[in-house]
Amino acid sequence: MPEAIEYERIGDIAVLAANNPPVNALGVDVRRGLLAGIERAEAEGARAVLIYGKGRTYFAGADIREFGKPPQDPWLPELCARIEASPLLVVSSIHGTALGGGLEVALATHYRVALPSARVGLPEVHLGILPGAGGTQRLPRVAGTEAALDMITTGRHVRADEALVLGVIDEVADGDPHEVGLNYTRELLESGASRRPVSEMPAPEQVNFDAVYDEVLRKGRGQISPATAVRAVQAACESESFDAGMKRERELFMDLMASDQRKGLIHAFFAERAVGKLPELQGVEPRMLHQIGVIGGGTMGAGIATAALLSGLPVVLLEMSPEAAHAAKGRIEANLSGAVKRGKLSQARYAEIMGSDLKLATGYGALSNVDLVIEAVFEDMDIKKQVFAKLDEICKPGAVLASNTSYLDINEIAAATKRPEDVIGLHFFSPAHVMKLLEVVVADKTAPNVVATGFALGHRLKKVTVRAGVCDGFIGNRILSTYRTCADHMILDGASPFQIDKALTDFGFAMGPFAVADLAGLDIGWAVRKRKRAEGLDPRARDSSYADKLCEAGHFGQKTGKGYYVYEAGKRGGVPNPEVLPLIEAERAEQGISPREFSDEEIVRRYMAAMVNEAAKVVGEGIARRPLDVDVTLLYGYGFPRYRGGPLKWADLQGLPGLLDDIRKWAAEDAYFWQPAPLLEQLVAEGRTFDDLNKEAS
Ligand code: CAA
């Protein structure tokens, strides 16, 4: 096996090259190699040590896979202290990313040169921890307290030019990192530069840490790592010595390391990288995409077209009339102008897209040559079938025919064509050029290379892409519909939409379910309820019509200025709509229900249990391949708090037996809604967790 750290001697300089692909994470072999390299350089009488990374990057951080396992010597903080204490001049040459422990190693070296394309940062808070190898003590000493607080609490990646201004690096130079590092080290030696340990620099300046702490805690919606990191930086300013500050950093680090939030965030990190890796797609080549078609230019179709255009894919957008096509063009223009304003798109590229990449059409013939077409028309099975029958006639052989339906049966849609193997669901989330999630819905006859094409498109559009099977609502909307129903039941029984929204935002959701419904448009849920009633509800299912009454009065949420909340023009947040509670009270009276009190805790427990139970059914039925696919879907499409890892990670951390007990208890009051998922019962019986299933599948 190649050495994780390769040693090379060039004149007076000992060069330590990290060789631990893909990202030179600071695993135990790398740490041991660095320690051995420093010792050897000292023993051999070198004058300086240069540290750099082979391959695509300097050290991208500690090896996250080691977290939670017994620590192995040398620890990163000890290694950093040892590097810094070396009597030799120690220099880092940074390319790619110096992140987390990687930047901490760089800060322990005496000088830092970076390529212009390099990025540095301390993103540990996103993993639920804080920089634990001196980052909170050294960074404020070189960059000042304010800049350090900003970098550490946001975890943002800082470009080399900014890092230079902040003093995090000393020099920017272009070229090969080995050469750049050697040249810089030689210059330092020639100029007689002396060692420069950051720990010996004066303590950084004081700021109002309590105020920063409160602000960071508020912004984090319950996430504790950024706020805890503020206290560690405070220790850099207030401790009597560098070592005392380090001790405090370690204590706070260990607290976070033991937290459920750390477990949730690290689960999310690996889960979002695992969703795209499906065994059945290994070695399957996706079909080529040169141009795509989008049918329907409403909010969803225009969003999908925008996402494709931003990724460089030309789009033919089909609408029913010139007026509708014109309106669709306006929506795409507005989306792209937003991207220009945010600096994500150049004016020149904008002109090119609008000039030649986007083509508008009103006749199906325009789609005869596209490689993939996404239908985003009205959610009605008959209309969808007509569209697909037409596509079957028009599209070239091998074209992928995709539906953006959020609920409907892709098998039935595919059956409207003579080429069901080319048909797939590509379920985007609105606004499609912003939301990161894409569900690739695989029907019974979908060809593997069509599935691979769905994933390739998702990758190109920078989406987190999850495989789902066919059922009503696929992964996300099926689970949503269950926890939403649970919320509706709690309302009938005594809770208010406003209390439920508040309890769930306190839990960490970006928005509560009723504020979300207002944002999405109450007409959507109304249409689903009408469809389900028309299909025939199970006589045991509880139903309510108070929300229909809001819709009947023309209140569809934000777009009409009124729904569960009332929205003042120009304001995004709303205040509770006073018409809502009387409608609910009338409904309770009609159904003969006497309302009872709900604590916020009970609201969260029931809502989450309903979510987990349905999610377990979704996994058990194979709609989601693994529990982690559900977690990623809820994290990226439904505002689930990332620091809780996703519903099934949350369930594991709560303990599955307790959740199942609750579900069984509530089944006594509503046996139809609270039917325990067979998979949940099985896991509890076998003493296993959802994460065990993830591991078995990987
Ligand atoms: N440890 C272990 N594995 C890591 C890793 C890490 N720090 N960083 C990335 N990887 C793995 C990924 O899981 C992925 O593995 P697979 O190919 O098996 O899926 C592989 O490296 C490539 O990663 P990406 O797909 O993410 O590649 P990218 O080019 O899109 O991004 C990156 C590269 C910017 C470095 C990104 O991987 C990243 O942000 N990594 C995490 C960086 C980080 O948070 N570092 C801080 C670690 S915590 C720390 O250092 C604590 C401390 O203070 C002691």
Coordinates of C-alpha atoms and ligand atoms in Angstrom, one line a residue, residues 22-23 25 56 60-65 67 76 97 99-102 104 123-124 127 129-133 157 253 269-270 273 277, ligand 1:
P22 CA -9.8 11.3 -2.8
V23 CA -9.6 14.3 -0.4
A25 CA -8.6 13.4 4.8
R56 CA -7.0 17.3 -6.1
A60 CA -10.0 18.5 3.2
G61 CA -10.4 17.8 6.9
A62 CA -10.3 15.2 9.6
D63 CA -11.5 11.8 8.5
I64 CA -15.2 12.0 9.3
R65 CA -15.5 8.2 9.2
F67 CA -15.9 10.1 14.4
L76 CA -5.0 16.0 15.6
T97 CA -9.6 22.9 -0.2
L99 CA -11.1 22.6 5.4
G100 CA -11.6 21.9 9.0
G101 CA -8.7 19.9 10.4
G102 CA -6.9 20.6 7.1
E104 CA -6.0 23.7 11.4
P123 CA -17.0 24.0 8.2
E124 CA -17.1 21.8 11.3
L127 CA -21.1 18.4 11.0
I129 CA -18.9 19.9 16.0
L130 CA -16.5 22.8 16.2
P131 CA -12.9 23.1 15.0
G132 CA -11.2 20.9 17.6
A133 CA -7.6 21.1 16.7
H157 CA -15.4 28.4 2.2
F253 CA -15.6 19.9 21.2
F269 CA -23.3 14.3 5.1
F270 CA -22.9 10.6 4.1
R273 CA -23.5 11.3 -1.0
K277 CA -25.0 5.2 -5.6
Ligands
CAA1 N1 -13.6 12.5 5.7 C1 -13.9 11.4 5.1 N2 -14.3 11.3 3.9 C2 -14.5 12.5 3.2 C3 -14.2 13.7 3.8 C4 -13.8 13.7 5.1 N3 -13.4 14.8 5.7 N4 -14.5 14.7 2.9 C5 -15.0 14.0 1.8 N5 -15.0 12.7 2.0 C6 -15.3 11.7 1.0 C7 -16.8 11.8 0.6 O1 -17.6 11.0 1.4 C8 -16.7 11.2 -0.8 O2 -16.6 9.8 -0.7 P1 -17.3 8.8 -1.7 O3 -16.7 9.1 -3.0 O4 -17.1 7.4 -1.2 O5 -18.8 9.2 -1.7 C9 -15.4 11.6 -1.3 O6 -14.6 12.0 -0.2 C10 -15.4 12.8 -2.3 O7 -16.2 13.8 -1.6 P2 -17.2 14.7 -2.4 O8 -18.1 13.8 -3.3 O9 -17.9 15.6 -1.4 O10 -16.3 15.6 -3.4 P3 -16.4 17.1 -3.8 O11 -15.3 17.3 -4.7 O12 -17.8 17.4 -4.3 O13 -16.2 17.9 -2.5 C11 -15.1 18.6 -0.4 C12 -14.9 17.9 -1.8 C13 -15.3 20.1 -0.6 C14 -13.8 18.4 0.3 C15 -16.3 17.9 0.3 O14 -16.1 16.5 0.3 C16 -16.4 18.4 1.8 O15 -17.0 19.4 2.0 N6 -15.9 17.5 2.7 C17 -16.0 17.8 4.1 C18 -15.0 18.8 4.5 C19 -15.2 19.0 6.0 O16 -16.2 19.2 6.5 N7 -14.0 19.0 6.7 C20 -14.0 19.2 8.1 C21 -14.0 17.8 8.7 S1 -14.2 17.9 10.4 C22 -12.8 18.3 11.1 O17 -11.8 18.5 10.4 C23 -12.8 18.2 12.6 C24 -11.7 18.7 13.3 O18 -11.5 19.9 13.5 C25 -10.8 17.8 14.0

